[in-house]
XYZ file of C-alpha atoms in Angstrom:
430
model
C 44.283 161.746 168.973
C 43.337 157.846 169.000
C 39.304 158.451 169.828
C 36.998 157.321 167.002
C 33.784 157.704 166.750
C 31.605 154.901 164.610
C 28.160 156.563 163.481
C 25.441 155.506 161.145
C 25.374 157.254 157.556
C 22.182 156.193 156.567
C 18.774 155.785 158.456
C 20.575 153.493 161.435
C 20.292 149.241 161.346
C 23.560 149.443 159.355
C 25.686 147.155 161.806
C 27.626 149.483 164.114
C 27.215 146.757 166.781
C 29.608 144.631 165.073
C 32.034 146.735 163.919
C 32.162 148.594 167.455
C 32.400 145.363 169.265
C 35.154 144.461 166.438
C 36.783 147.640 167.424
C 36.562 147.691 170.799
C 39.437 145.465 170.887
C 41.413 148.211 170.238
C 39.836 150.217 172.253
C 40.551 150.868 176.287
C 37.217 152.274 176.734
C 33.602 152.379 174.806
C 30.945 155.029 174.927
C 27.347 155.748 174.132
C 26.996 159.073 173.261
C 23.299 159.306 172.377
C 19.779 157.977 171.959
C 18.205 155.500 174.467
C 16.722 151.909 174.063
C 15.159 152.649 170.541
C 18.411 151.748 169.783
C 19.209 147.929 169.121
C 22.824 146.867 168.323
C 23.125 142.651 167.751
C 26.459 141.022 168.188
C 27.756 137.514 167.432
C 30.611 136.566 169.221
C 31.761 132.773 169.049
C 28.273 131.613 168.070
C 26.866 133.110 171.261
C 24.387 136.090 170.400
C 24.027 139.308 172.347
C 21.231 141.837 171.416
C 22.465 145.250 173.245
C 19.887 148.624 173.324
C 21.742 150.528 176.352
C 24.386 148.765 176.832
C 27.865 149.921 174.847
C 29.156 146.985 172.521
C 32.221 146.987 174.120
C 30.669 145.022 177.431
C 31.330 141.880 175.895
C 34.901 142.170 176.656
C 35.911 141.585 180.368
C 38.861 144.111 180.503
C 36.987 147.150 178.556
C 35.386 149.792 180.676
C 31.798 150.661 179.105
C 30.331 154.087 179.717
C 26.574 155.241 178.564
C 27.113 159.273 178.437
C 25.260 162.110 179.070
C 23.668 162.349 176.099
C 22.051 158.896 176.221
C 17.970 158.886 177.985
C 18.054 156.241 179.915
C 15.167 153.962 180.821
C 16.148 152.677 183.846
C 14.231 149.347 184.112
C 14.889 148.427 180.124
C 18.790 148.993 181.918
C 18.426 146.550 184.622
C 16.731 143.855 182.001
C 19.468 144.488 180.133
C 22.301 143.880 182.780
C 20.352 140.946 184.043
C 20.003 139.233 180.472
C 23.572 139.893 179.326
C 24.833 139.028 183.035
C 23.017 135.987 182.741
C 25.184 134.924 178.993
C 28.012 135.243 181.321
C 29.231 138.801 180.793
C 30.353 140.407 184.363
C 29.013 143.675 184.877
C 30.239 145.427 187.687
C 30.499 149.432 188.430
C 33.946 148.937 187.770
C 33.511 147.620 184.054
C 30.620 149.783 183.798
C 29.854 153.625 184.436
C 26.702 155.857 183.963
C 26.989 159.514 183.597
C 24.828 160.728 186.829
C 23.734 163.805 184.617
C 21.611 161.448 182.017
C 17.993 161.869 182.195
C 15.515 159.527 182.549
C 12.980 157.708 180.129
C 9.659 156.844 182.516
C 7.046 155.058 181.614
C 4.999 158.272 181.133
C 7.209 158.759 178.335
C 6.189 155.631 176.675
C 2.240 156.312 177.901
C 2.680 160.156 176.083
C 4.411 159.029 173.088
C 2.243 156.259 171.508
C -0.355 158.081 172.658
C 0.552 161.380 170.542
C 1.544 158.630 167.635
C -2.524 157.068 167.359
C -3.598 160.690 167.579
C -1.527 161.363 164.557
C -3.676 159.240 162.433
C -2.003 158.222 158.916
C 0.667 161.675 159.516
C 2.525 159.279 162.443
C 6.202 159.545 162.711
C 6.741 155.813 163.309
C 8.209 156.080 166.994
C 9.291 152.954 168.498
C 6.507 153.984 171.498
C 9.166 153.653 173.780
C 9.416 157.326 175.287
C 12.502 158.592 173.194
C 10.731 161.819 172.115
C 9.067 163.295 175.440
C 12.150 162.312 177.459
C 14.556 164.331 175.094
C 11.499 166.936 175.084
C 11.704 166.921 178.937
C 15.162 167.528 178.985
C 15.328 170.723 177.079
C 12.407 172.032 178.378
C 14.438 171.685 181.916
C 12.381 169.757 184.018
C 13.600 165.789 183.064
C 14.502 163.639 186.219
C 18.192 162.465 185.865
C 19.695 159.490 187.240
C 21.305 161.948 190.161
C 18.375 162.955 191.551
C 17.369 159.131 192.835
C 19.806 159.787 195.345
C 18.107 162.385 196.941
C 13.699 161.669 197.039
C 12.684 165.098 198.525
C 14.397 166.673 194.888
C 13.261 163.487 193.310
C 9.804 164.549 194.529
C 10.342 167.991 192.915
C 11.169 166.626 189.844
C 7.882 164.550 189.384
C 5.773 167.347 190.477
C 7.117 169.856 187.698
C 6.836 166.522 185.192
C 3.345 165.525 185.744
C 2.226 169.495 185.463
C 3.266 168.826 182.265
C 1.966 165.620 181.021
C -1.153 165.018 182.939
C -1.983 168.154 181.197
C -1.544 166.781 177.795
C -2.799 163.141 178.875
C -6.021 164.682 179.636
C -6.546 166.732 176.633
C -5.639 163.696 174.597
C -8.168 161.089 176.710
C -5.842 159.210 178.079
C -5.425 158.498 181.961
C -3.315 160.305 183.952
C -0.346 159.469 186.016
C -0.351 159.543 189.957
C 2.970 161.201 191.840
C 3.274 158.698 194.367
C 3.063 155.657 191.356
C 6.511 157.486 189.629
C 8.033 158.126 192.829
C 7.928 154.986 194.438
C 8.826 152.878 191.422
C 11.308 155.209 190.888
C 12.771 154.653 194.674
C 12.146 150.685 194.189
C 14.761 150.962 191.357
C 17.507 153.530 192.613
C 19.439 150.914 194.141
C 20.488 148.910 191.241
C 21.351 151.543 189.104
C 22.894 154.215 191.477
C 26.191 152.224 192.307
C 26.780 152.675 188.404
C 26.863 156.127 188.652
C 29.848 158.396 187.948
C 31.175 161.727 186.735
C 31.885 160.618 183.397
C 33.100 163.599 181.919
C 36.024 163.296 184.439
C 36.450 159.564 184.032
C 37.077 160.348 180.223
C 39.498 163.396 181.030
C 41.234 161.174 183.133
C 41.592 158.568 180.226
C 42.459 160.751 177.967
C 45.467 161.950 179.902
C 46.317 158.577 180.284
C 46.525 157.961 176.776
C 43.621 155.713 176.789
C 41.954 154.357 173.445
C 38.315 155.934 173.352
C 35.619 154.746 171.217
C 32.463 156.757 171.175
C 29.715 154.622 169.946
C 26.714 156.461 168.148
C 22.924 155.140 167.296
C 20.849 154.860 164.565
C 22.281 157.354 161.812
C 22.581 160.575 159.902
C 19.199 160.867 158.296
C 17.510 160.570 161.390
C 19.680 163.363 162.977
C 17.325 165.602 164.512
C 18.877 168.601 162.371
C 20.425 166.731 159.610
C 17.963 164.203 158.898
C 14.608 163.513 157.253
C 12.714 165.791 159.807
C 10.069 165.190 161.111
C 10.445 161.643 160.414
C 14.225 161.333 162.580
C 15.083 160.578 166.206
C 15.207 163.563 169.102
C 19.016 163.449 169.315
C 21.456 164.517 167.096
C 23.160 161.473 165.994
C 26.635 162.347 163.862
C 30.242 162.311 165.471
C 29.873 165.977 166.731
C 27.450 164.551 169.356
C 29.664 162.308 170.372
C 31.455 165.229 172.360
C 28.970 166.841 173.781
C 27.073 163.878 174.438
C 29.970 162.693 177.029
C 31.625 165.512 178.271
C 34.601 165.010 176.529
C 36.764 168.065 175.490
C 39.827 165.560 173.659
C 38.769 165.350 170.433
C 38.476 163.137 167.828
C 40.962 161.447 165.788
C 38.633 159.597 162.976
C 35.136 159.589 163.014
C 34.175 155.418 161.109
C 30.715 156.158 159.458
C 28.521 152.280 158.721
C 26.963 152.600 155.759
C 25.090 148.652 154.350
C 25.964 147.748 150.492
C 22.417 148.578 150.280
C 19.881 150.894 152.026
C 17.112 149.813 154.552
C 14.988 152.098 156.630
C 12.595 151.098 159.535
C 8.871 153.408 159.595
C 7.604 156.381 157.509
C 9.781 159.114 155.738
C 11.084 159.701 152.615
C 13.235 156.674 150.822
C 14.529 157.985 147.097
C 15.845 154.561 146.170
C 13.415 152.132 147.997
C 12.479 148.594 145.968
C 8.862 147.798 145.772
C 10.013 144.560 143.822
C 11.213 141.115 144.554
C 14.769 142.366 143.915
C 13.561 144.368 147.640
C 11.777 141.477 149.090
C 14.926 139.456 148.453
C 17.576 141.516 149.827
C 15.397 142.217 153.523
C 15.041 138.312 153.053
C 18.650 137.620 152.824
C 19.785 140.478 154.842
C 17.265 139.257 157.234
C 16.066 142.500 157.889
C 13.979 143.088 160.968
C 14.658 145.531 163.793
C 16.619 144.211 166.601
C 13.991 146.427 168.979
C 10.815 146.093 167.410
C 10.850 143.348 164.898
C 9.603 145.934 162.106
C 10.367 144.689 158.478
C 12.986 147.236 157.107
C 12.260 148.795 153.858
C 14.784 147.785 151.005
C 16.576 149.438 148.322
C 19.323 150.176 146.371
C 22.563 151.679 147.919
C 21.893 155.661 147.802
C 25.647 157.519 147.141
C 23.515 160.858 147.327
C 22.248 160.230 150.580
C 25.412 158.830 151.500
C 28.388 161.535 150.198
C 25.677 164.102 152.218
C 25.945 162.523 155.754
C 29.674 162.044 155.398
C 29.904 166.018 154.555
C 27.672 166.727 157.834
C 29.015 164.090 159.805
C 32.601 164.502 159.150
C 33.123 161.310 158.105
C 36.799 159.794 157.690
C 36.076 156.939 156.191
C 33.498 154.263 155.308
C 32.632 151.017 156.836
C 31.237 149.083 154.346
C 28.450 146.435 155.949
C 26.241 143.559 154.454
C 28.281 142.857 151.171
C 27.852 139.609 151.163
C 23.707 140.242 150.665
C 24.744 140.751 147.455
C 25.826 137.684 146.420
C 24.945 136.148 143.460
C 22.832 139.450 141.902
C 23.722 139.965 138.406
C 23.050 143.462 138.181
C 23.174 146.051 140.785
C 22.023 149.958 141.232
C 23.554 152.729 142.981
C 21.412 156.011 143.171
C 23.921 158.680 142.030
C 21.669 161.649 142.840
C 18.152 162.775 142.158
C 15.767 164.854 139.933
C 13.429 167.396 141.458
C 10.181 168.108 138.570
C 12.870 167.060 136.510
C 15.569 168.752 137.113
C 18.979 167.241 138.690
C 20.025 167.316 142.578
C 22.895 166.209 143.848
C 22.064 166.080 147.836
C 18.488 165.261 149.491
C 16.887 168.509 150.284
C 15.553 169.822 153.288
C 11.939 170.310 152.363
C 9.480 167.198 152.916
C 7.416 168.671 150.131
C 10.472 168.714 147.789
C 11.241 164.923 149.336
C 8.230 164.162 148.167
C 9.084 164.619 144.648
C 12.514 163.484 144.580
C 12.766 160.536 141.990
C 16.099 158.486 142.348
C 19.105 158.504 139.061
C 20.328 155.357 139.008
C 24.225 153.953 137.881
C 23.918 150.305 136.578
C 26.512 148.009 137.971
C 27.771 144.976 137.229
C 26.774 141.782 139.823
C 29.056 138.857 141.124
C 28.111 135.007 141.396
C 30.583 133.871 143.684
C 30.232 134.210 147.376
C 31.826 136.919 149.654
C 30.016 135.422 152.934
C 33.181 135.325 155.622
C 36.089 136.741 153.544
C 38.567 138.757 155.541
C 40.944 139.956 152.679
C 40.519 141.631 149.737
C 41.876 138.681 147.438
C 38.783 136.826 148.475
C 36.658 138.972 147.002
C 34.945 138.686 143.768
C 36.958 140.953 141.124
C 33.513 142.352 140.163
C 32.772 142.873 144.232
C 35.889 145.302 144.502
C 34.893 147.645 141.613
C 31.655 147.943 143.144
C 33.150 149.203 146.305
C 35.647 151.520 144.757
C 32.741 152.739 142.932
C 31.198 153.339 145.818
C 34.459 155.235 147.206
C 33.993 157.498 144.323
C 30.717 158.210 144.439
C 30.506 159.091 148.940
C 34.277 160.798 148.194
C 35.829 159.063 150.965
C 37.303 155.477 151.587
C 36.510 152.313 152.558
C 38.103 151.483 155.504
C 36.474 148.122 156.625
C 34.395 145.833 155.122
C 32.014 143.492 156.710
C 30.987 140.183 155.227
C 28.650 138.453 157.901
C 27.784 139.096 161.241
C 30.539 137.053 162.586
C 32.987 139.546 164.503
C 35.967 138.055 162.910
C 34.956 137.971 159.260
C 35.962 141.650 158.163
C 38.546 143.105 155.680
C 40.262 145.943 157.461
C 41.402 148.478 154.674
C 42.532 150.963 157.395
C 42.847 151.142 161.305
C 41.236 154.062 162.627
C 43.196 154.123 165.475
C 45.890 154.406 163.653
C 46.245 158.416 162.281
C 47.927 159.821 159.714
C-alpha cells in the first residue's frame, strides 16, 4: 500500500504543511482527513508564501488533485476566502483539482457565536478554543442534526436542518445572555453561498476507491496532533476530532489502507492555550527558542509556549498513533545552544512514569526528568544531507530515535520546501 498518512505527535504547529507539501510531490492525490479552519498549515514555496487552514497542502501543485474529507467541518465562507486568496497567488483551483466530500458538515457562524460564548462563561477554567466554531459543529454532528454541505442543494431540507439547529442553540444562547439567531438570517446566507461551493462537491469516498484501484499515490493529511486527540490527548484541553492516522480512514471513506503513517514531531515542544505542558521553559532559554522558531499561530497569532523536546510525550503518541516513523522539524532552532534537554519521562509525588497519564489531576503533578545533551555551534539552517550536519546534531537525533523507539525518517531544517534530509521515503515500503 503507497498511502501515508503525516500526523502531528505533539500538541499540532509542528510543520506538517511543509513536509506534506514536500510530499505531495510524490503523491497523486492529498487529503484532509479532519479538523476545520482552527487548523493553519504555512508553506514556502520559491519565496512565495501560502498560509492554508482548509485547503490540503498539496493545492500548490497544478497536477495534484486535493480533497477535504468527510471528517473535516467545514466553514464554508473561511473556504471561499481561502480559494479566493490562494487563487489570487496564482494557484488554479478548479472542481477538477479540487473535491469536497458532500457528506462534511458545516461550521456556521452560530458555531463561532456559541463557542466563545461558552469560552467567557468559563471564566479562568477556559479551554483556549480558537472561537472559531470547531467544538459545537463537531457537537452538532454527533448529536445528528449538523447541516452538511449536501443539503445546500436542496433549501426545503436545508430549512429542516436550521430549524432542528436553532432548537438547539437559541436554547443555550438564551440561557447564557447572548442573542439569538433568526432562521431566515442562516438560511439565506447559507443559499447566498451554495453556489460557490456546491460545484466542488463529490462522493469522495468513491473518488478515493477509484484511485486506489488505479494505483494512485494517496496522502492523507492530518491537523494539529496527538495530544489534542479528542481520546488520546490532554482532555479537556484537545480539539473535537480525533486527530492520529486511524482517522485518517474514517475521516475519508477510504477502506485501502495505509502503508506508513509520517508522524511531525519539532526538535523542541511548543503548545498554543491552556493544558498541561511537563517540559515547558519559563526562562530565556524558552523566550529564545519561540523567538527563533518564530513561534506564533498561523490562525490566531497566539505566542506558543516553549520547551524542551518531551520523548515521553512523544514515544506515547507514536504507540497510539501508529507511528512509522518520525519527521524531525525545526532543528535548525537549535543552533548554536550549548546544552540541550530532552524530558525522558516523569515523576508523579515522586515516583517515576514513563507515559503522561490520563488524569488532569495527576497532570497536574507531573514534574518533567530531564537527559542533558550536548549543543552544536555550527549552523544546520538549509542542510539537505546528513554530512552537513553538525556531528553533535546527529547524536542528538539518534538520541531522540532511541528515546520515541522509532526512526527518523526526514528531517527539516527551515521552512524552505527543498531544504530537508530524507532518511527514508514513505512511499516507498518495506
Amino acid at each position: 500500500m503507497a498511502n501515508v498518512a503525516v500526523v502531528g505527535a505533539q500538541w499540532g504547529d509542528e510543520g506538517k504543511g511543509k513536509i506534506v507539501d514536500w510530499l505531495s510531490e510524490r503523491a497523486d492525490v492529498i487529503v484532509r482527513f479532519q479538523g476545520g479552519h482552527n487548523a493553519g498549515h504555512t508553506l514556502v514555496v520559491d519565496g512565495v508564501t501560502y498560509k492554508l487552514s482548509l485547503l490540503p497542502s498539496g493545492v500548490v501543485r497544478r497536477d495534484k488533485l486535493s480533497v477535504i474529507g468527510n471528517g473535516v467541518v467545514v466553514d464554508p465562507w473561511a473556504l471561499v476566502e481561502e480559494m479566493e486568496r490562494v487563487k489570487a497567488q496564482g494557484v488554479d483551483l478548479t472542481p477538477d483539482r479540487l473535491k469536497i466530500a458532500e457528506n462534511a458538515c458545516l461550521i456556521l457562524p452560530l458555531h463561532g457565536q456559541v463557542d466563545r460564548a461558552r469560552e467567557s462563561a468559563r471564566g479562568d477554567s477556559r479551554i483556549g478554543t480558537t472561537g472559531r466554531g470547531i467544538g459545537p459543529a463537531y457537537e452538532d454532528k454527533v448529536g445528528r442534526r449538523a447541516v452538511r454541505i449536501c443539503d445546500l442543494a436542496d433549501r426545503d431540507l436545508l430549512e429542516e436542518r436550521v430549524d432542528h439547529l436553532l432548537l438547539h442553540h437559541n436554547a443555550l444562547l438564551k440561557g447564557l445572555g447572548e442573542p439569538q439567531v433568526e432562521r431566515a438570517t442562516v438560511v439565506d446566507s447559507l443559499m447566498e453561498i451554495a453556489p460557490k461551493i456546491l460545484p466542488y462537491i463529490a462522493r469522495v469516498w468513491e473518488v478515493l476507491d477509484t484511485a486506489r484501484r488505479a494505483d494512485k499515490k494517496i496522502l492523507f493529511e492530518g491537523a494539529q496532533g496527538a495530544m489534542l486527540d479528542v481520546d488520546h490527548g490532554t482532555y479537556p484541553f484537545v480539539t473535537s476530532s480525533n486527530t492520529i492516522a486511524g482517522q485518517a480512514l474514517a475521516g475519508s471513506g477510504f477502506g485501502g489502507g495505509l502503508g506508513f503513517v509520517l508522524g511531525l514531531a519539532k526538535a523542541y515542544t511548543t503548545r498554543v492555550g491552556s493544558g498541561p505542558f511537563p517540559s515547558e521553559l519559563f526562562d530565556e532559554v524558552g523566550q529564545g527558542l519561540g523567538e527563533r522558531g518564530r513561534e506564533f499561530g498561523t490562525v490566531t497569532g497566539r505566542a506558543r509556549r516553549c520547551g524542551w523536546f518531551d520523548a515521553a510525550m512523544v514515544r506515547q503518541a507514536v504507540k497510539v498513533g501508529g507511528v512509522s516513523g518520525i519527521a524531525l522539524t525545526k532543528l535548525d532552532v537549535l543552533d548554536g545552544m550549548k546544552e540541550l534537554k530532552v524530558c525522558t519521562g516523569y515523576t508523579i509525588d515522586g515516583e517515576r512514569s514513563d507515559v503522561l497519564p490520563a488524569s488532569p489531576t495527576l497532570q497536574a503533578k507531573v514534574r518533567p526528568v530531564y537527559e542533558t545533551l550536548e549543543g552544536w555551534e555550527e549552523s544546520t539552517h538549509g542542510a539537505r544531507s546528513w554530512a552537513q550536519l553538525p556531528a553533535t546534531a546527529v547524536k542528538y537525533i539518534r538520541r531522540l530515535e532511541e528515546l520515541i523507539e522509532v526512526p527518523v525518517a526526514m528531517v527539516s531544517t527551515s521552512p524552505e520546501r527543498n531544504d530537508t534530509i530524507l532518511v527514508r521515503d514513505p512511499f516507498v515500503t518495506g
